[in-house]
């Protein structure tokens, strides 16, 4: 009997440990005192590894900041909500929406047909291009140069899909990581020859890592970011209307200049 009980206890423990894997939570609102304002708190899921969309600037503090955070706060302000930010690996964001762990997601996420099967999206709020990133001395200048090379992508991102497309015609080895800084590190250390990352995100990394370079994936269509919501959520229309207002009155442009034009 004792054995059975300890086995049961062990299983319970294990399940707990396993379900804690893959998410690291970080709230920007601190004590949760926001409810005191009487406003409804909405939890925003994001993967805070994506400057300038969402990241932690450790020199300045622990807070998750960025374009997406400002945009979410501006929209919530208009609608009378408070936002609490939750940091989750990119690949866990859609499951978090589906299980009600978060109310919406802003994570530079592209509204693909595949994802639309599981979540609803707002209109696009920002577009960017894909870059093939590598060390300057690697001499990679064209897609063909990638032959026989190891290419890194973020797990569950559309860049991963892009890499698979490339692999159909060029012999590359695809590797994935959960977080963008890990990918940058692997390129710098030479474990990855290249990576596929958005130009807007690379801009900041290029500044800090002058030994890196990149070229645009030419035949690629521009990709965009949209806000994601659980299927059927009433928030989709509310947020989209507020986004439209911000597009029309120049507020969105102001945020774009603030975060992307530096
Ligand atoms: N736009 C790409 C996608 O939707 C990458 C987004 C990655 N976002 C992030 N916060 N790491 O797949």
PDB file of C-alpha atoms and ligand atoms in Angstrom:
ATOM      1  CA  UNK A   1       0.000   0.000   0.000  1.00  0.00           C
ATOM      2  CA  UNK A   2       2.789   2.362   0.964  1.00  0.00           C
ATOM      3  CA  UNK A   3       4.417   1.753  -2.372  1.00  0.00           C
ATOM      4  CA  UNK A   4       1.226   2.569  -4.242  1.00  0.00           C
ATOM      5  CA  UNK A   5       0.840   5.813  -2.362  1.00  0.00           C
ATOM      6  CA  UNK A   6       4.386   6.926  -2.940  1.00  0.00           C
ATOM      7  CA  UNK A   7       4.052   6.012  -6.610  1.00  0.00           C
ATOM      8  CA  UNK A   8       0.906   8.139  -6.799  1.00  0.00           C
ATOM      9  CA  UNK A   9       2.641  11.028  -5.104  1.00  0.00           C
ATOM     10  CA  UNK A  10       5.546  10.746  -7.480  1.00  0.00           C
ATOM     11  CA  UNK A  11       3.231  10.836 -10.504  1.00  0.00           C
ATOM     12  CA  UNK A  12       1.491  13.918  -9.195  1.00  0.00           C
ATOM     13  CA  UNK A  13       4.847  15.580  -8.703  1.00  0.00           C
ATOM     14  CA  UNK A  14       6.011  14.614 -12.161  1.00  0.00           C
ATOM     15  CA  UNK A  15       2.918  15.974 -13.842  1.00  0.00           C
ATOM     16  CA  UNK A  16       3.419  19.207 -11.991  1.00  0.00           C
ATOM     17  CA  UNK A  17       7.024  19.483 -13.057  1.00  0.00           C
ATOM     18  CA  UNK A  18       6.260  18.611 -16.661  1.00  0.00           C
ATOM     19  CA  UNK A  19       3.445  21.088 -17.001  1.00  0.00           C
ATOM     20  CA  UNK A  20       5.707  23.806 -15.677  1.00  0.00           C
ATOM     21  CA  UNK A  21       8.144  23.161 -18.522  1.00  0.00           C
ATOM     22  CA  UNK A  22       8.326  25.492 -21.445  1.00  0.00           C
ATOM     23  CA  UNK A  23       6.757  28.505 -19.845  1.00  0.00           C
ATOM     24  CA  UNK A  24       8.477  31.099 -17.821  1.00  0.00           C
ATOM     25  CA  UNK A  25       6.065  33.569 -16.450  1.00  0.00           C
ATOM     26  CA  UNK A  26       6.878  37.134 -15.903  1.00  0.00           C
ATOM     27  CA  UNK A  27       4.320  39.725 -15.129  1.00  0.00           C
ATOM     28  CA  UNK A  28       4.914  43.385 -15.728  1.00  0.00           C
ATOM     29  CA  UNK A  29       2.218  44.503 -13.388  1.00  0.00           C
ATOM     30  CA  UNK A  30       3.987  43.407 -10.256  1.00  0.00           C
ATOM     31  CA  UNK A  31       1.557  42.954  -7.446  1.00  0.00           C
ATOM     32  CA  UNK A  32      -1.603  42.558  -9.476  1.00  0.00           C
ATOM     33  CA  UNK A  33      -2.902  45.655  -7.773  1.00  0.00           C
ATOM     34  CA  UNK A  34      -4.388  46.783 -11.031  1.00  0.00           C
ATOM     35  CA  UNK A  35      -7.769  45.338 -10.157  1.00  0.00           C
ATOM     36  CA  UNK A  36      -8.009  48.109  -7.606  1.00  0.00           C
ATOM     37  CA  UNK A  37      -8.514  50.514 -10.474  1.00  0.00           C
ATOM     38  CA  UNK A  38     -11.786  48.700 -11.120  1.00  0.00           C
ATOM     39  CA  UNK A  39     -10.745  47.878 -14.643  1.00  0.00           C
ATOM     40  CA  UNK A  40     -10.913  44.368 -15.995  1.00  0.00           C
ATOM     41  CA  UNK A  41      -7.455  42.810 -16.287  1.00  0.00           C
ATOM     42  CA  UNK A  42      -6.669  41.052 -19.560  1.00  0.00           C
ATOM     43  CA  UNK A  43      -3.691  38.728 -19.743  1.00  0.00           C
ATOM     44  CA  UNK A  44      -1.524  39.203 -22.798  1.00  0.00           C
ATOM     45  CA  UNK A  45       0.667  36.319 -23.879  1.00  0.00           C
ATOM     46  CA  UNK A  46       3.958  37.087 -25.579  1.00  0.00           C
ATOM     47  CA  UNK A  47       7.399  35.616 -26.148  1.00  0.00           C
ATOM     48  CA  UNK A  48       9.680  38.311 -24.786  1.00  0.00           C
ATOM     49  CA  UNK A  49      12.689  37.448 -26.924  1.00  0.00           C
ATOM     50  CA  UNK A  50      11.881  39.696 -29.849  1.00  0.00           C
ATOM     51  CA  UNK A  51      13.188  43.246 -29.644  1.00  0.00           C
ATOM     52  CA  UNK A  52      11.822  45.760 -30.413  1.00  0.00           C
ATOM     53  CA  UNK A  53       8.430  43.976 -30.338  1.00  0.00           C
ATOM     54  CA  UNK A  54       8.826  42.530 -26.829  1.00  0.00           C
ATOM     55  CA  UNK A  55      11.906  42.051 -24.685  1.00  0.00           C
ATOM     56  CA  UNK A  56      13.482  42.713 -21.350  1.00  0.00           C
ATOM     57  CA  UNK A  57      16.148  45.406 -21.306  1.00  0.00           C
ATOM     58  CA  UNK A  58      18.074  44.091 -18.329  1.00  0.00           C
ATOM     59  CA  UNK A  59      20.016  47.350 -18.043  1.00  0.00           C
ATOM     60  CA  UNK A  60      16.734  49.091 -17.321  1.00  0.00           C
ATOM     61  CA  UNK A  61      14.894  46.498 -15.289  1.00  0.00           C
ATOM     62  CA  UNK A  62      12.854  43.333 -15.336  1.00  0.00           C
ATOM     63  CA  UNK A  63       9.864  44.681 -17.175  1.00  0.00           C
ATOM     64  CA  UNK A  64       8.792  43.375 -20.543  1.00  0.00           C
ATOM     65  CA  UNK A  65       8.764  46.355 -22.874  1.00  0.00           C
ATOM     66  CA  UNK A  66       8.444  46.968 -26.599  1.00  0.00           C
ATOM     67  CA  UNK A  67       6.218  47.958 -29.457  1.00  0.00           C
ATOM     68  CA  UNK A  68       3.664  45.194 -28.843  1.00  0.00           C
ATOM     69  CA  UNK A  69       3.411  46.063 -25.151  1.00  0.00           C
ATOM     70  CA  UNK A  70       2.833  49.748 -25.933  1.00  0.00           C
ATOM     71  CA  UNK A  71       0.293  48.881 -28.598  1.00  0.00           C
ATOM     72  CA  UNK A  72      -1.609  46.531 -26.287  1.00  0.00           C
ATOM     73  CA  UNK A  73      -1.617  49.138 -23.519  1.00  0.00           C
ATOM     74  CA  UNK A  74      -2.818  51.881 -25.870  1.00  0.00           C
ATOM     75  CA  UNK A  75      -5.682  49.733 -27.128  1.00  0.00           C
ATOM     76  CA  UNK A  76      -6.601  48.536 -23.640  1.00  0.00           C
ATOM     77  CA  UNK A  77      -6.620  52.121 -22.445  1.00  0.00           C
ATOM     78  CA  UNK A  78      -9.170  53.028 -25.106  1.00  0.00           C
ATOM     79  CA  UNK A  79     -11.340  50.052 -24.216  1.00  0.00           C
ATOM     80  CA  UNK A  80     -11.057  50.415 -20.442  1.00  0.00           C
ATOM     81  CA  UNK A  81      -8.948  47.334 -19.679  1.00  0.00           C
ATOM     82  CA  UNK A  82      -5.698  46.784 -17.815  1.00  0.00           C
ATOM     83  CA  UNK A  83      -3.049  44.552 -19.398  1.00  0.00           C
ATOM     84  CA  UNK A  84      -0.918  42.024 -17.583  1.00  0.00           C
ATOM     85  CA  UNK A  85       1.925  40.540 -19.651  1.00  0.00           C
ATOM     86  CA  UNK A  86       2.832  36.861 -19.465  1.00  0.00           C
ATOM     87  CA  UNK A  87       6.051  35.521 -21.008  1.00  0.00           C
ATOM     88  CA  UNK A  88       5.649  32.168 -22.762  1.00  0.00           C
ATOM     89  CA  UNK A  89       7.826  30.393 -25.363  1.00  0.00           C
ATOM     90  CA  UNK A  90       6.594  31.333 -28.840  1.00  0.00           C
ATOM     91  CA  UNK A  91       5.482  27.803 -29.605  1.00  0.00           C
ATOM     92  CA  UNK A  92       3.297  27.770 -26.472  1.00  0.00           C
ATOM     93  CA  UNK A  93       1.338  30.929 -27.286  1.00  0.00           C
ATOM     94  CA  UNK A  94      -1.454  29.424 -29.374  1.00  0.00           C
ATOM     95  CA  UNK A  95      -2.018  26.582 -26.878  1.00  0.00           C
ATOM     96  CA  UNK A  96      -2.153  29.254 -24.129  1.00  0.00           C
ATOM     97  CA  UNK A  97      -4.948  31.019 -26.040  1.00  0.00           C
ATOM     98  CA  UNK A  98      -6.781  27.760 -26.577  1.00  0.00           C
ATOM     99  CA  UNK A  99      -6.662  26.789 -22.926  1.00  0.00           C
ATOM    100  CA  UNK A 100      -7.652  30.237 -21.673  1.00  0.00           C
ATOM    101  CA  UNK A 101      -4.331  30.928 -19.939  1.00  0.00           C
ATOM    102  CA  UNK A 102      -4.155  34.221 -21.781  1.00  0.00           C
ATOM    103  CA  UNK A 103      -6.858  36.482 -23.231  1.00  0.00           C
ATOM    104  CA  UNK A 104      -4.917  37.608 -26.264  1.00  0.00           C
ATOM    105  CA  UNK A 105      -1.482  37.405 -27.838  1.00  0.00           C
ATOM    106  CA  UNK A 106       0.763  40.105 -29.242  1.00  0.00           C
ATOM    107  CA  UNK A 107       4.067  38.572 -30.239  1.00  0.00           C
ATOM    108  CA  UNK A 108       4.890  39.806 -33.715  1.00  0.00           C
ATOM    109  CA  UNK A 109       2.768  36.852 -34.769  1.00  0.00           C
ATOM    110  CA  UNK A 110       1.949  36.338 -38.430  1.00  0.00           C
ATOM    111  CA  UNK A 111      -1.653  35.352 -39.212  1.00  0.00           C
ATOM    112  CA  UNK A 112      -1.088  32.178 -41.231  1.00  0.00           C
ATOM    113  CA  UNK A 113      -3.875  29.951 -42.600  1.00  0.00           C
ATOM    114  CA  UNK A 114      -2.666  27.148 -40.364  1.00  0.00           C
ATOM    115  CA  UNK A 115      -2.924  29.263 -37.204  1.00  0.00           C
ATOM    116  CA  UNK A 116      -6.316  30.652 -38.266  1.00  0.00           C
ATOM    117  CA  UNK A 117      -7.699  27.155 -37.781  1.00  0.00           C
ATOM    118  CA  UNK A 118      -7.086  27.525 -34.047  1.00  0.00           C
ATOM    119  CA  UNK A 119      -7.276  31.226 -33.232  1.00  0.00           C
ATOM    120  CA  UNK A 120      -8.767  34.472 -34.585  1.00  0.00           C
ATOM    121  CA  UNK A 121      -6.611  37.364 -35.760  1.00  0.00           C
ATOM    122  CA  UNK A 122      -6.989  41.128 -35.956  1.00  0.00           C
ATOM    123  CA  UNK A 123      -5.900  43.058 -39.025  1.00  0.00           C
ATOM    124  CA  UNK A 124      -2.174  43.335 -39.598  1.00  0.00           C
ATOM    125  CA  UNK A 125      -0.485  46.117 -37.622  1.00  0.00           C
ATOM    126  CA  UNK A 126       3.074  45.915 -38.938  1.00  0.00           C
ATOM    127  CA  UNK A 127       4.947  44.237 -41.787  1.00  0.00           C
ATOM    128  CA  UNK A 128       8.548  43.155 -42.175  1.00  0.00           C
ATOM    129  CA  UNK A 129      10.896  41.074 -44.349  1.00  0.00           C
ATOM    130  CA  UNK A 130      12.896  37.930 -43.742  1.00  0.00           C
ATOM    131  CA  UNK A 131      16.672  38.049 -43.517  1.00  0.00           C
ATOM    132  CA  UNK A 132      19.212  35.280 -43.884  1.00  0.00           C
ATOM    133  CA  UNK A 133      21.631  36.144 -41.091  1.00  0.00           C
ATOM    134  CA  UNK A 134      25.215  34.926 -40.757  1.00  0.00           C
ATOM    135  CA  UNK A 135      28.704  35.886 -39.616  1.00  0.00           C
ATOM    136  CA  UNK A 136      30.290  38.425 -41.968  1.00  0.00           C
ATOM    137  CA  UNK A 137      33.269  36.172 -42.644  1.00  0.00           C
ATOM    138  CA  UNK A 138      31.070  33.232 -43.650  1.00  0.00           C
ATOM    139  CA  UNK A 139      30.661  34.649 -47.158  1.00  0.00           C
ATOM    140  CA  UNK A 140      26.994  33.684 -47.434  1.00  0.00           C
ATOM    141  CA  UNK A 141      25.365  36.058 -49.931  1.00  0.00           C
ATOM    142  CA  UNK A 142      22.745  34.043 -51.764  1.00  0.00           C
ATOM    143  CA  UNK A 143      20.311  31.245 -51.014  1.00  0.00           C
ATOM    144  CA  UNK A 144      22.470  28.856 -53.043  1.00  0.00           C
ATOM    145  CA  UNK A 145      25.384  29.542 -50.699  1.00  0.00           C
ATOM    146  CA  UNK A 146      23.367  27.822 -47.959  1.00  0.00           C
ATOM    147  CA  UNK A 147      23.947  24.410 -49.551  1.00  0.00           C
ATOM    148  CA  UNK A 148      25.209  21.989 -46.919  1.00  0.00           C
ATOM    149  CA  UNK A 149      24.830  24.580 -44.147  1.00  0.00           C
ATOM    150  CA  UNK A 150      23.032  24.529 -40.805  1.00  0.00           C
ATOM    151  CA  UNK A 151      20.230  27.078 -40.603  1.00  0.00           C
ATOM    152  CA  UNK A 152      18.614  28.088 -37.313  1.00  0.00           C
ATOM    153  CA  UNK A 153      14.998  29.162 -36.770  1.00  0.00           C
ATOM    154  CA  UNK A 154      12.661  29.808 -33.852  1.00  0.00           C
ATOM    155  CA  UNK A 155      10.587  26.770 -32.946  1.00  0.00           C
ATOM    156  CA  UNK A 156       7.007  27.096 -34.191  1.00  0.00           C
ATOM    157  CA  UNK A 157       7.647  30.293 -36.147  1.00  0.00           C
ATOM    158  CA  UNK A 158       6.847  30.922 -39.794  1.00  0.00           C
ATOM    159  CA  UNK A 159      10.617  31.151 -40.273  1.00  0.00           C
ATOM    160  CA  UNK A 160      10.701  27.447 -39.494  1.00  0.00           C
ATOM    161  CA  UNK A 161       8.210  26.902 -42.325  1.00  0.00           C
ATOM    162  CA  UNK A 162      10.328  29.092 -44.585  1.00  0.00           C
ATOM    163  CA  UNK A 163      13.401  26.971 -43.831  1.00  0.00           C
ATOM    164  CA  UNK A 164      11.478  23.819 -44.717  1.00  0.00           C
ATOM    165  CA  UNK A 165      10.492  25.388 -48.056  1.00  0.00           C
ATOM    166  CA  UNK A 166      14.109  26.246 -48.789  1.00  0.00           C
ATOM    167  CA  UNK A 167      15.142  22.708 -47.859  1.00  0.00           C
ATOM    168  CA  UNK A 168      12.960  21.361 -50.669  1.00  0.00           C
ATOM    169  CA  UNK A 169      15.355  22.761 -53.273  1.00  0.00           C
ATOM    170  CA  UNK A 170      18.592  23.402 -51.358  1.00  0.00           C
ATOM    171  CA  UNK A 171      20.230  20.879 -49.103  1.00  0.00           C
ATOM    172  CA  UNK A 172      20.261  22.582 -45.689  1.00  0.00           C
ATOM    173  CA  UNK A 173      20.136  21.252 -42.144  1.00  0.00           C
ATOM    174  CA  UNK A 174      17.440  22.937 -40.056  1.00  0.00           C
ATOM    175  CA  UNK A 175      17.921  23.480 -36.323  1.00  0.00           C
ATOM    176  CA  UNK A 176      15.463  25.184 -34.004  1.00  0.00           C
ATOM    177  CA  UNK A 177      15.631  26.973 -30.672  1.00  0.00           C
ATOM    178  CA  UNK A 178      12.932  28.401 -28.421  1.00  0.00           C
ATOM    179  CA  UNK A 179      14.342  31.903 -28.095  1.00  0.00           C
ATOM    180  CA  UNK A 180      15.927  34.326 -30.574  1.00  0.00           C
ATOM    181  CA  UNK A 181      18.944  35.210 -28.349  1.00  0.00           C
ATOM    182  CA  UNK A 182      19.854  31.506 -28.338  1.00  0.00           C
ATOM    183  CA  UNK A 183      19.843  31.509 -32.145  1.00  0.00           C
ATOM    184  CA  UNK A 184      22.056  34.605 -32.283  1.00  0.00           C
ATOM    185  CA  UNK A 185      24.440  32.911 -29.845  1.00  0.00           C
ATOM    186  CA  UNK A 186      24.624  29.753 -31.968  1.00  0.00           C
ATOM    187  CA  UNK A 187      25.540  31.811 -35.059  1.00  0.00           C
ATOM    188  CA  UNK A 188      28.212  33.705 -33.160  1.00  0.00           C
ATOM    189  CA  UNK A 189      29.724  30.504 -31.815  1.00  0.00           C
ATOM    190  CA  UNK A 190      29.648  28.927 -35.263  1.00  0.00           C
ATOM    191  CA  UNK A 191      27.263  26.091 -34.427  1.00  0.00           C
ATOM    192  CA  UNK A 192      24.756  27.568 -36.886  1.00  0.00           C
ATOM    193  CA  UNK A 193      26.002  28.863 -40.233  1.00  0.00           C
ATOM    194  CA  UNK A 194      22.931  31.024 -40.695  1.00  0.00           C
ATOM    195  CA  UNK A 195      19.464  31.800 -39.380  1.00  0.00           C
ATOM    196  CA  UNK A 196      16.206  33.187 -40.705  1.00  0.00           C
ATOM    197  CA  UNK A 197      15.078  36.196 -38.689  1.00  0.00           C
ATOM    198  CA  UNK A 198      12.950  39.274 -39.386  1.00  0.00           C
ATOM    199  CA  UNK A 199      14.773  42.429 -40.496  1.00  0.00           C
ATOM    200  CA  UNK A 200      13.094  44.615 -37.866  1.00  0.00           C
ATOM    201  CA  UNK A 201      14.278  42.313 -35.090  1.00  0.00           C
ATOM    202  CA  UNK A 202      17.793  41.981 -36.527  1.00  0.00           C
ATOM    203  CA  UNK A 203      18.274  45.737 -36.660  1.00  0.00           C
ATOM    204  CA  UNK A 204      18.950  45.838 -32.920  1.00  0.00           C
ATOM    205  CA  UNK A 205      21.098  42.691 -32.943  1.00  0.00           C
ATOM    206  CA  UNK A 206      23.221  44.063 -35.817  1.00  0.00           C
ATOM    207  CA  UNK A 207      23.983  47.141 -33.749  1.00  0.00           C
ATOM    208  CA  UNK A 208      25.185  45.053 -30.840  1.00  0.00           C
ATOM    209  CA  UNK A 209      26.913  42.414 -32.982  1.00  0.00           C
ATOM    210  CA  UNK A 210      28.756  44.150 -35.829  1.00  0.00           C
ATOM    211  CA  UNK A 211      30.283  40.828 -36.899  1.00  0.00           C
ATOM    212  CA  UNK A 212      26.865  39.693 -38.144  1.00  0.00           C
ATOM    213  CA  UNK A 213      25.338  40.448 -41.520  1.00  0.00           C
ATOM    214  CA  UNK A 214      22.288  39.450 -43.535  1.00  0.00           C
ATOM    215  CA  UNK A 215      20.562  39.510 -46.884  1.00  0.00           C
ATOM    216  CA  UNK A 216      16.865  39.699 -47.686  1.00  0.00           C
ATOM    217  CA  UNK A 217      15.060  36.567 -48.744  1.00  0.00           C
ATOM    218  CA  UNK A 218      14.097  38.019 -52.120  1.00  0.00           C
ATOM    219  CA  UNK A 219      11.304  35.896 -53.498  1.00  0.00           C
ATOM    220  CA  UNK A 220       9.603  36.116 -50.163  1.00  0.00           C
ATOM    221  CA  UNK A 221       6.368  38.006 -49.731  1.00  0.00           C
ATOM    222  CA  UNK A 222       6.272  40.472 -46.876  1.00  0.00           C
ATOM    223  CA  UNK A 223       5.070  39.044 -43.631  1.00  0.00           C
ATOM    224  CA  UNK A 224       2.943  40.864 -41.120  1.00  0.00           C
ATOM    225  CA  UNK A 225       2.093  40.831 -37.439  1.00  0.00           C
ATOM    226  CA  UNK A 226      -1.418  40.644 -36.044  1.00  0.00           C
ATOM    227  CA  UNK A 227      -3.050  40.268 -32.631  1.00  0.00           C
ATOM    228  CA  UNK A 228      -4.420  36.803 -31.859  1.00  0.00           C
ATOM    229  CA  UNK A 229      -7.486  35.860 -29.806  1.00  0.00           C
ATOM    230  CA  UNK A 230      -9.258  32.670 -28.783  1.00  0.00           C
ATOM    231  CA  UNK A 231     -11.695  31.511 -31.459  1.00  0.00           C
ATOM    232  CA  UNK A 232     -14.973  33.419 -31.196  1.00  0.00           C
ATOM    233  CA  UNK A 233     -13.642  35.948 -28.666  1.00  0.00           C
ATOM    234  CA  UNK A 234     -15.506  39.245 -28.506  1.00  0.00           C
ATOM    235  CA  UNK A 235     -12.193  40.988 -27.994  1.00  0.00           C
ATOM    236  CA  UNK A 236     -11.204  40.510 -31.641  1.00  0.00           C
ATOM    237  CA  UNK A 237     -13.617  43.113 -32.946  1.00  0.00           C
ATOM    238  CA  UNK A 238     -13.122  45.487 -30.008  1.00  0.00           C
ATOM    239  CA  UNK A 239      -9.343  45.416 -30.446  1.00  0.00           C
ATOM    240  CA  UNK A 240      -9.550  45.620 -34.197  1.00  0.00           C
ATOM    241  CA  UNK A 241     -11.776  48.709 -34.088  1.00  0.00           C
ATOM    242  CA  UNK A 242      -9.361  50.390 -31.694  1.00  0.00           C
ATOM    243  CA  UNK A 243      -6.442  49.422 -33.943  1.00  0.00           C
ATOM    244  CA  UNK A 244      -8.212  50.950 -36.926  1.00  0.00           C
ATOM    245  CA  UNK A 245      -8.726  54.151 -34.971  1.00  0.00           C
ATOM    246  CA  UNK A 246      -5.002  54.207 -34.132  1.00  0.00           C
ATOM    247  CA  UNK A 247      -4.121  53.664 -37.793  1.00  0.00           C
ATOM    248  CA  UNK A 248      -6.331  56.570 -38.827  1.00  0.00           C
ATOM    249  CA  UNK A 249      -5.371  59.106 -36.176  1.00  0.00           C
ATOM    250  CA  UNK A 250      -1.608  58.539 -36.429  1.00  0.00           C
ATOM    251  CA  UNK A 251      -1.154  56.965 -32.989  1.00  0.00           C
ATOM    252  CA  UNK A 252       0.095  53.718 -34.528  1.00  0.00           C
ATOM    253  CA  UNK A 253       2.600  55.587 -36.683  1.00  0.00           C
ATOM    254  CA  UNK A 254       3.915  57.323 -33.570  1.00  0.00           C
ATOM    255  CA  UNK A 255       4.572  53.977 -31.894  1.00  0.00           C
ATOM    256  CA  UNK A 256       6.240  52.672 -35.048  1.00  0.00           C
ATOM    257  CA  UNK A 257       8.595  55.665 -35.125  1.00  0.00           C
ATOM    258  CA  UNK A 258       9.280  55.244 -31.403  1.00  0.00           C
ATOM    259  CA  UNK A 259      10.292  51.584 -31.644  1.00  0.00           C
ATOM    260  CA  UNK A 260      11.501  50.958 -35.181  1.00  0.00           C
ATOM    261  CA  UNK A 261      13.099  54.190 -36.368  1.00  0.00           C
ATOM    262  CA  UNK A 262      16.079  54.423 -34.101  1.00  0.00           C
TER     263      UNK A 262
HETATM  264  N1  LIG B   1       6.434  36.490 -37.316  1.00  0.00           N
HETATM  265  C1  LIG B   1       6.944  35.189 -37.031  1.00  0.00           C
HETATM  266  C2  LIG B   1       5.845  34.194 -36.782  1.00  0.00           C
HETATM  267  O1  LIG B   1       4.728  34.527 -36.585  1.00  0.00           O
HETATM  268  C3  LIG B   1       7.881  35.174 -35.831  1.00  0.00           C
HETATM  269  C4  LIG B   1       7.344  35.781 -34.582  1.00  0.00           C
HETATM  270  C5  LIG B   1       8.205  35.479 -33.384  1.00  0.00           C
HETATM  271  N2  LIG B   1       7.770  36.250 -32.251  1.00  0.00           N
HETATM  272  C6  LIG B   1       8.389  36.261 -31.045  1.00  0.00           C
HETATM  273  N3  LIG B   1       7.899  37.033 -30.095  1.00  0.00           N
HETATM  274  N4  LIG B   1       9.448  35.535 -30.842  1.00  0.00           N
HETATM  275  O2  LIG B   1       6.094  33.038 -36.793  1.00  0.00           O
END
